[in-house]
mmCIF file of C-alpha atoms in Angstrom:
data_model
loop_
_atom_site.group_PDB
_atom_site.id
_atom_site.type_symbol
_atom_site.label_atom_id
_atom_site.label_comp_id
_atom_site.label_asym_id
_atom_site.label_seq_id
_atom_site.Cartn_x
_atom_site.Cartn_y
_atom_site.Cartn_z
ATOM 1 C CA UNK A 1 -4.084 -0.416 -52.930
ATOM 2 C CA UNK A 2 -1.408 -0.877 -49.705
ATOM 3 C CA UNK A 3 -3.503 -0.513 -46.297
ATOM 4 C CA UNK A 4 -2.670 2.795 -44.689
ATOM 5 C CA UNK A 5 -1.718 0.255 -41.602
ATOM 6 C CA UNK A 6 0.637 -1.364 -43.958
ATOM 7 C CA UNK A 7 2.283 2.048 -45.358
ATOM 8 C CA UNK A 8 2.913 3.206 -41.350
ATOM 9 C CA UNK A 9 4.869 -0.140 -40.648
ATOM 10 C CA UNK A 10 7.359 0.194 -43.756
ATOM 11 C CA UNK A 11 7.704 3.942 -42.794
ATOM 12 C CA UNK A 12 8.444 2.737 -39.451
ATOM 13 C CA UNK A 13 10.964 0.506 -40.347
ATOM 14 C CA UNK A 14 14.631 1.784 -40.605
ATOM 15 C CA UNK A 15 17.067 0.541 -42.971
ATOM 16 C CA UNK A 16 20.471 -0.983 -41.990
ATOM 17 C CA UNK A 17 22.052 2.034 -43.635
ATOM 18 C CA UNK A 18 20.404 4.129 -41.206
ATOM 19 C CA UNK A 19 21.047 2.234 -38.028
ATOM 20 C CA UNK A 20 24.926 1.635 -39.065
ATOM 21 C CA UNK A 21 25.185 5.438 -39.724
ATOM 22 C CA UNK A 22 23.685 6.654 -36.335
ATOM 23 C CA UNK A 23 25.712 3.589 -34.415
ATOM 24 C CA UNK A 24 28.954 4.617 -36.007
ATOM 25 C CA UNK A 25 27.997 8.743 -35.115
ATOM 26 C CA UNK A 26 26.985 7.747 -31.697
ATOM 27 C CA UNK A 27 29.386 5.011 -30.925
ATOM 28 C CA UNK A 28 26.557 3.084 -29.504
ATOM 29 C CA UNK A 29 24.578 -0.697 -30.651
ATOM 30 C CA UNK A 30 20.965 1.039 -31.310
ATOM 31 C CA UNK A 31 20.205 -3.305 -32.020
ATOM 32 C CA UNK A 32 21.601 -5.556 -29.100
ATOM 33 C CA UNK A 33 22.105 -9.318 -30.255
ATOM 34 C CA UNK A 34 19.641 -11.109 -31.851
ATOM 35 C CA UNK A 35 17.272 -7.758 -32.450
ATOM 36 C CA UNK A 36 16.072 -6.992 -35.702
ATOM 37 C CA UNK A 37 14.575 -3.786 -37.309
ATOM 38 C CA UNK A 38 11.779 -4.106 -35.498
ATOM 39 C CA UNK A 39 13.430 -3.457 -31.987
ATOM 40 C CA UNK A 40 13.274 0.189 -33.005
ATOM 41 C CA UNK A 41 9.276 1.236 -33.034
ATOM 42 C CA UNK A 42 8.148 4.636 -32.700
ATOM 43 C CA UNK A 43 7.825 5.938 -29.824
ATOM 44 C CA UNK A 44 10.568 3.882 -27.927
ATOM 45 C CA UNK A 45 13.824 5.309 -26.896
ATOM 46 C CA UNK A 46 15.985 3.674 -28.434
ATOM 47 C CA UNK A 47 14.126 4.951 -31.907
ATOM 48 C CA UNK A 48 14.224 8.683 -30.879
ATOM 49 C CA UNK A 49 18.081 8.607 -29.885
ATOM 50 C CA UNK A 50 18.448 7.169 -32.715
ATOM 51 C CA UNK A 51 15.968 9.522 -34.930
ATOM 52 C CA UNK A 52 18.105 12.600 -33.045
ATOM 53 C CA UNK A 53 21.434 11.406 -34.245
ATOM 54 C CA UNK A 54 20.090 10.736 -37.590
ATOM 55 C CA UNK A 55 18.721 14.721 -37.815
ATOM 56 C CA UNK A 56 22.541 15.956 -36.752
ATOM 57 C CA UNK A 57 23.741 13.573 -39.136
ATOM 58 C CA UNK A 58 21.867 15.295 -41.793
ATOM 59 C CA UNK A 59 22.379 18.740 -40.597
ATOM 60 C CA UNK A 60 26.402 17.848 -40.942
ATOM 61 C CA UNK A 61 27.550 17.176 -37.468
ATOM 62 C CA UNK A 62 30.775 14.960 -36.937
ATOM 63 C CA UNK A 63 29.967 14.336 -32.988
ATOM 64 C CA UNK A 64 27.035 14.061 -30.696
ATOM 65 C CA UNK A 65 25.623 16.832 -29.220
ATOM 66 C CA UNK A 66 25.586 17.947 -26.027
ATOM 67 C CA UNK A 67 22.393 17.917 -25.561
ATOM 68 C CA UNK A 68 22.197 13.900 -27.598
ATOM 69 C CA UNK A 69 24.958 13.211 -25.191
ATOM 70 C CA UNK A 70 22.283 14.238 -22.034
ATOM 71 C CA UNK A 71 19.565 12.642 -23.020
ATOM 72 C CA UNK A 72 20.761 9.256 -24.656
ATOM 73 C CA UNK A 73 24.254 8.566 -23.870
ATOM 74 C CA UNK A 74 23.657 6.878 -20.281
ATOM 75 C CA UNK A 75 20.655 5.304 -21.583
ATOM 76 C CA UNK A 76 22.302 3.422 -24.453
ATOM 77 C CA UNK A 77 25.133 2.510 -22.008
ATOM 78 C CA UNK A 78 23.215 1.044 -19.400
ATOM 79 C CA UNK A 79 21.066 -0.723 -22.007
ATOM 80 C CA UNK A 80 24.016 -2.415 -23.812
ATOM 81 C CA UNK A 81 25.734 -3.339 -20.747
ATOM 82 C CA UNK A 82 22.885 -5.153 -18.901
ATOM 83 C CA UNK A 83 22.175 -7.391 -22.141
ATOM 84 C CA UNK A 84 25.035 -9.092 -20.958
ATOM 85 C CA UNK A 85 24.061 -12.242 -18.747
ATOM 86 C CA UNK A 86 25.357 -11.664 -16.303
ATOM 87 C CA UNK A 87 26.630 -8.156 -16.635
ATOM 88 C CA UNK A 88 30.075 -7.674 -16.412
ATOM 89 C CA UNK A 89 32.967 -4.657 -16.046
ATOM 90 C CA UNK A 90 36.189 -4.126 -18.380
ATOM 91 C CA UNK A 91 38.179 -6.147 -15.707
ATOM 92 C CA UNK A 92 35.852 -9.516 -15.692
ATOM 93 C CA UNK A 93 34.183 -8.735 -12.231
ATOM 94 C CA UNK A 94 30.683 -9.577 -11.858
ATOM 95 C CA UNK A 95 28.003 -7.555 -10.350
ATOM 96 C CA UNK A 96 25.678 -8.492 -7.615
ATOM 97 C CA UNK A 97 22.276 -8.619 -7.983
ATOM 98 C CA UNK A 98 21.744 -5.656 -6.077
ATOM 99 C CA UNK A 99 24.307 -3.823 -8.266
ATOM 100 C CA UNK A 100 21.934 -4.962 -10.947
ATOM 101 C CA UNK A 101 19.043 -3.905 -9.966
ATOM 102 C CA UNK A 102 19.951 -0.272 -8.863
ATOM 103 C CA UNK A 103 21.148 0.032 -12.758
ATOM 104 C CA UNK A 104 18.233 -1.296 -14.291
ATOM 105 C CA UNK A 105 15.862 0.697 -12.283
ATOM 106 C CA UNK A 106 17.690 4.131 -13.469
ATOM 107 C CA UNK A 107 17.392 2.534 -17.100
ATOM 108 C CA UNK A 108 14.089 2.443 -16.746
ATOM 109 C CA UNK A 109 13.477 5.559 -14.987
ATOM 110 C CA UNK A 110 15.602 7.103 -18.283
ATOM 111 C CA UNK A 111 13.612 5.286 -20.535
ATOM 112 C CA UNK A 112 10.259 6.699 -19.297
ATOM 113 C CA UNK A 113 11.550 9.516 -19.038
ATOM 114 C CA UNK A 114 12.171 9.485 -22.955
ATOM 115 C CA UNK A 115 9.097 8.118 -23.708
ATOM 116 C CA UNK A 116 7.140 10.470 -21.458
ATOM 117 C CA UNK A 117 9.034 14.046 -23.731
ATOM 118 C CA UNK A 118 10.314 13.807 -26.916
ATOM 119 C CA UNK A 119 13.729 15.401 -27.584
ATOM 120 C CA UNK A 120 11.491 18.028 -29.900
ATOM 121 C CA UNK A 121 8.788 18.534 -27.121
ATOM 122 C CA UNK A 122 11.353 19.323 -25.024
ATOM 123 C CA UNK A 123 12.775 22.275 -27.176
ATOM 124 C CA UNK A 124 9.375 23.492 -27.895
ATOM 125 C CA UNK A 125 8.647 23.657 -24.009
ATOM 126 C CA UNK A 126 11.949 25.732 -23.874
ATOM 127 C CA UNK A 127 10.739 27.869 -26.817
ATOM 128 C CA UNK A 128 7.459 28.090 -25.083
ATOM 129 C CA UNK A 129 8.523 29.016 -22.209
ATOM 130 C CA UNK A 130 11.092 31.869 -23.531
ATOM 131 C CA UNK A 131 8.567 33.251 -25.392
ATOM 132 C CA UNK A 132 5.812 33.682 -22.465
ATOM 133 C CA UNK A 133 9.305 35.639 -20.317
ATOM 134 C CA UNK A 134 9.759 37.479 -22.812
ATOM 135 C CA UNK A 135 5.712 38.355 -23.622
ATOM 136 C CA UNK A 136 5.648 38.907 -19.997
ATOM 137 C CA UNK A 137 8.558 41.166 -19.714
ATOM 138 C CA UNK A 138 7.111 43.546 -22.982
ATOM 139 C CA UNK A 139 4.275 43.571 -20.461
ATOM 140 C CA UNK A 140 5.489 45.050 -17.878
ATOM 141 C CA UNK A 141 7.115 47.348 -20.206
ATOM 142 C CA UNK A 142 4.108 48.413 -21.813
ATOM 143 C CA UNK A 143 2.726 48.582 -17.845
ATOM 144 C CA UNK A 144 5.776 50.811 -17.040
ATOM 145 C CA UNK A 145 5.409 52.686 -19.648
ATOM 146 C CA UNK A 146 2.097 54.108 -18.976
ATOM 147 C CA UNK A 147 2.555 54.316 -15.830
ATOM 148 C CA UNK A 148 5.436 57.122 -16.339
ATOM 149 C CA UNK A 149 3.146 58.504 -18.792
ATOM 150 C CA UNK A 150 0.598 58.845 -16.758
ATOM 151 C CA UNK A 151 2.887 60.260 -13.877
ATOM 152 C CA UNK A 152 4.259 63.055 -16.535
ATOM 153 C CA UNK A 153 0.627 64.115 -17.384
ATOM 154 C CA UNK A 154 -0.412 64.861 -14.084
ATOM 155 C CA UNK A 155 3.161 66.636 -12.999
ATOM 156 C CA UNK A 156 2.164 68.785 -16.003
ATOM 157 C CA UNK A 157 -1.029 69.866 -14.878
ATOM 158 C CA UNK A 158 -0.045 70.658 -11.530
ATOM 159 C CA UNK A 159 2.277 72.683 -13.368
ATOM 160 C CA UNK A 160 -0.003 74.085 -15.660
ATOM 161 C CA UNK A 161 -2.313 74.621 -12.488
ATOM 162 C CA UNK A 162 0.451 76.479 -10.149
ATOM 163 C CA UNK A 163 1.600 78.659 -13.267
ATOM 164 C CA UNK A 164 -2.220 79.919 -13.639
ATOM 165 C CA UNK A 165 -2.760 80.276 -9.803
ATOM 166 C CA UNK A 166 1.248 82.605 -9.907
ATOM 167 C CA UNK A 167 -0.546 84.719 -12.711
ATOM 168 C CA UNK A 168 -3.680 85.275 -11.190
ATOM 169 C CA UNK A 169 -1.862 86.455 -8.062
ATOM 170 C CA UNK A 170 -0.027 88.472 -10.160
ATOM 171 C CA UNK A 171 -2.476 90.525 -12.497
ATOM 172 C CA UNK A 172 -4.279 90.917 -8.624
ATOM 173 C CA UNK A 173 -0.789 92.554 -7.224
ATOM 174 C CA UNK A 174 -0.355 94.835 -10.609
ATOM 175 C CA UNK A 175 -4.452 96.381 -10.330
ATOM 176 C CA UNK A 176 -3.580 96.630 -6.385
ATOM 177 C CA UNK A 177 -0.178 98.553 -7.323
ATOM 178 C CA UNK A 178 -2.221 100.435 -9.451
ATOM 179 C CA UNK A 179 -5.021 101.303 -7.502
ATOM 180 C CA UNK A 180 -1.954 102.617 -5.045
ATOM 181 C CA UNK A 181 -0.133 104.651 -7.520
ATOM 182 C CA UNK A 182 -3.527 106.748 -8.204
ATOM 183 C CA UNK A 183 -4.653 107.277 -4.769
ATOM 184 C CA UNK A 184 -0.782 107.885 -3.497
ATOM 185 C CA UNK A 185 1.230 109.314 -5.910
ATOM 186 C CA UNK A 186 4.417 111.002 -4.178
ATOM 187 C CA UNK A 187 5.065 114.995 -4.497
ATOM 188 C CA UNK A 188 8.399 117.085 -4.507
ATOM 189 C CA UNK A 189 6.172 119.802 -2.976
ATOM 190 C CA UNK A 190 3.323 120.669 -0.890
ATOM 191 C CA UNK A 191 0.638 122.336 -1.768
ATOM 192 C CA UNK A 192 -0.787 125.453 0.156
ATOM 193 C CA UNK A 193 -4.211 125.410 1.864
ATOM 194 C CA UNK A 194 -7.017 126.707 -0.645
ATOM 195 C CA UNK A 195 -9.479 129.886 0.138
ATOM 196 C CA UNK A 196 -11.937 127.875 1.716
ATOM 197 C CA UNK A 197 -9.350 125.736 4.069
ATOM 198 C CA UNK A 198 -8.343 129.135 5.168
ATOM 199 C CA UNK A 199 -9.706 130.562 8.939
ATOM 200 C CA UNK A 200 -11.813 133.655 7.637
ATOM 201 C CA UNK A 201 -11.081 135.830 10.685
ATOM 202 C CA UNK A 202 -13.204 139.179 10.519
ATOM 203 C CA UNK A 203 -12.771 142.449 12.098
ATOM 204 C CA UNK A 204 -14.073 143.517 15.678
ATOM 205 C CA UNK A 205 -16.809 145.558 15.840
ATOM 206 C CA UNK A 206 -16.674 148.735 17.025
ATOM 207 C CA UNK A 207 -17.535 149.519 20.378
ATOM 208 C CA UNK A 208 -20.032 152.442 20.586
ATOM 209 C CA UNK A 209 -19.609 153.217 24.551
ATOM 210 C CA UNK A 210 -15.888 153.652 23.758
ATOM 211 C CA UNK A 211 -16.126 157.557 23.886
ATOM 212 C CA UNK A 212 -17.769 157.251 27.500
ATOM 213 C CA UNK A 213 -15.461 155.326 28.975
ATOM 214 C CA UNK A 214 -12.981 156.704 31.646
ATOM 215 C CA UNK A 215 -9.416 155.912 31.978
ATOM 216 C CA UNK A 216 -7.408 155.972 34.961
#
């Protein structure tokens, strides 16, 4: 029975099929001269460029990416053009060591970089992070949402509570109306002074020394 140690280090292990495929879709070396197989480990970058071009291989692109081209493009480049000893351009010219050095430090500020995220990580992050914008936004829906709710209740009881108070002042000004019409109820006539309202005036008694009187 094969070690499971054993198993992981053939799996790891691409064939040349594989590499010539992804070289010939990237137009980059993913072996520089005098590498073998075994240059491209898991977890380098070299191996995940070269494990991204293989998946848009299979899922039928013709070209790169733009997002391969971002992440692996300049990092092949710079990698393939300082194996050279000593690096030089299309025209012959040599660089100077400090021209060197500022391009190997940004290849290996790219390659950390790689090694650090994976190409996948990187897209879940993005997922990740849509999703929680979006959760956050149906939030402050929800939030919103309630809120107006809650707003629309209360209008409607102070509604419901001015409507009762305008009846209740109502019913009041009908009985008062009422109470008026039966106390005050206007008349086309007047009416004439009873018996009893009326001055009872008597006749003068007589005087009995009339007879005696004189009259001049």
């Amino acid at each position: 029975m094969a070690k499971t140690s054993d198993v992981a280090a053939d799996a790891a292990v691409l064939s040349s099929a594989d590499i010539e495929r992804a070289a010939a879709f990237a137009r980059e070396p993913f072996l520089l001269d005098g590498e073998g197989p075994e240059a491209l480990a898991p977890g380098t970058a070299r191996r995940r460029a070269m494990d991204a071009a293989l998946k848009e291989i299979d899922a039928g692109a013709d070209h790169p990416s733009i997002e391969w081209r971002r992440d692996f493009s300049l990092l092949l480049g710079l990698e393939r053009f300082l194996a050279d000893e000593p690096p030089k351009l299309r025209d012959g010219a040599e660089l100077n060591p400090h021209q060197v050095d500022a391009l190997s430090g940004t290849l290996a500020e790219l390659m950390a970089q790689q090694q650090v995220i994976t190409d996948d990580e990187r897209r879940d992050l993005a997922a990740a992070a849509a999703e929680a914008e979006v959760d956050e936004e149906a939030e402050e829906a929800e939030a919103d949402a309630a809120e107006a709710i809650a707003d629309s209740g209360a209008d409607e009881d102070a509604e419901l509570d001015e409507d009762e108070d305008e009846d209740e002042e109502g019913d009041e000004l009908e009985e008062e109306d009422e109470e008026l019409a039966a106390d005050e109820e206007p008349q086309d006539w007047e009416e004439a002074p009873s018996d009893e309202d009326e001055e009872v005036v008597e006749d003068a008694p007589e005087d009995p020394g009339a007879a005696r009187r004189f009259w001049f």
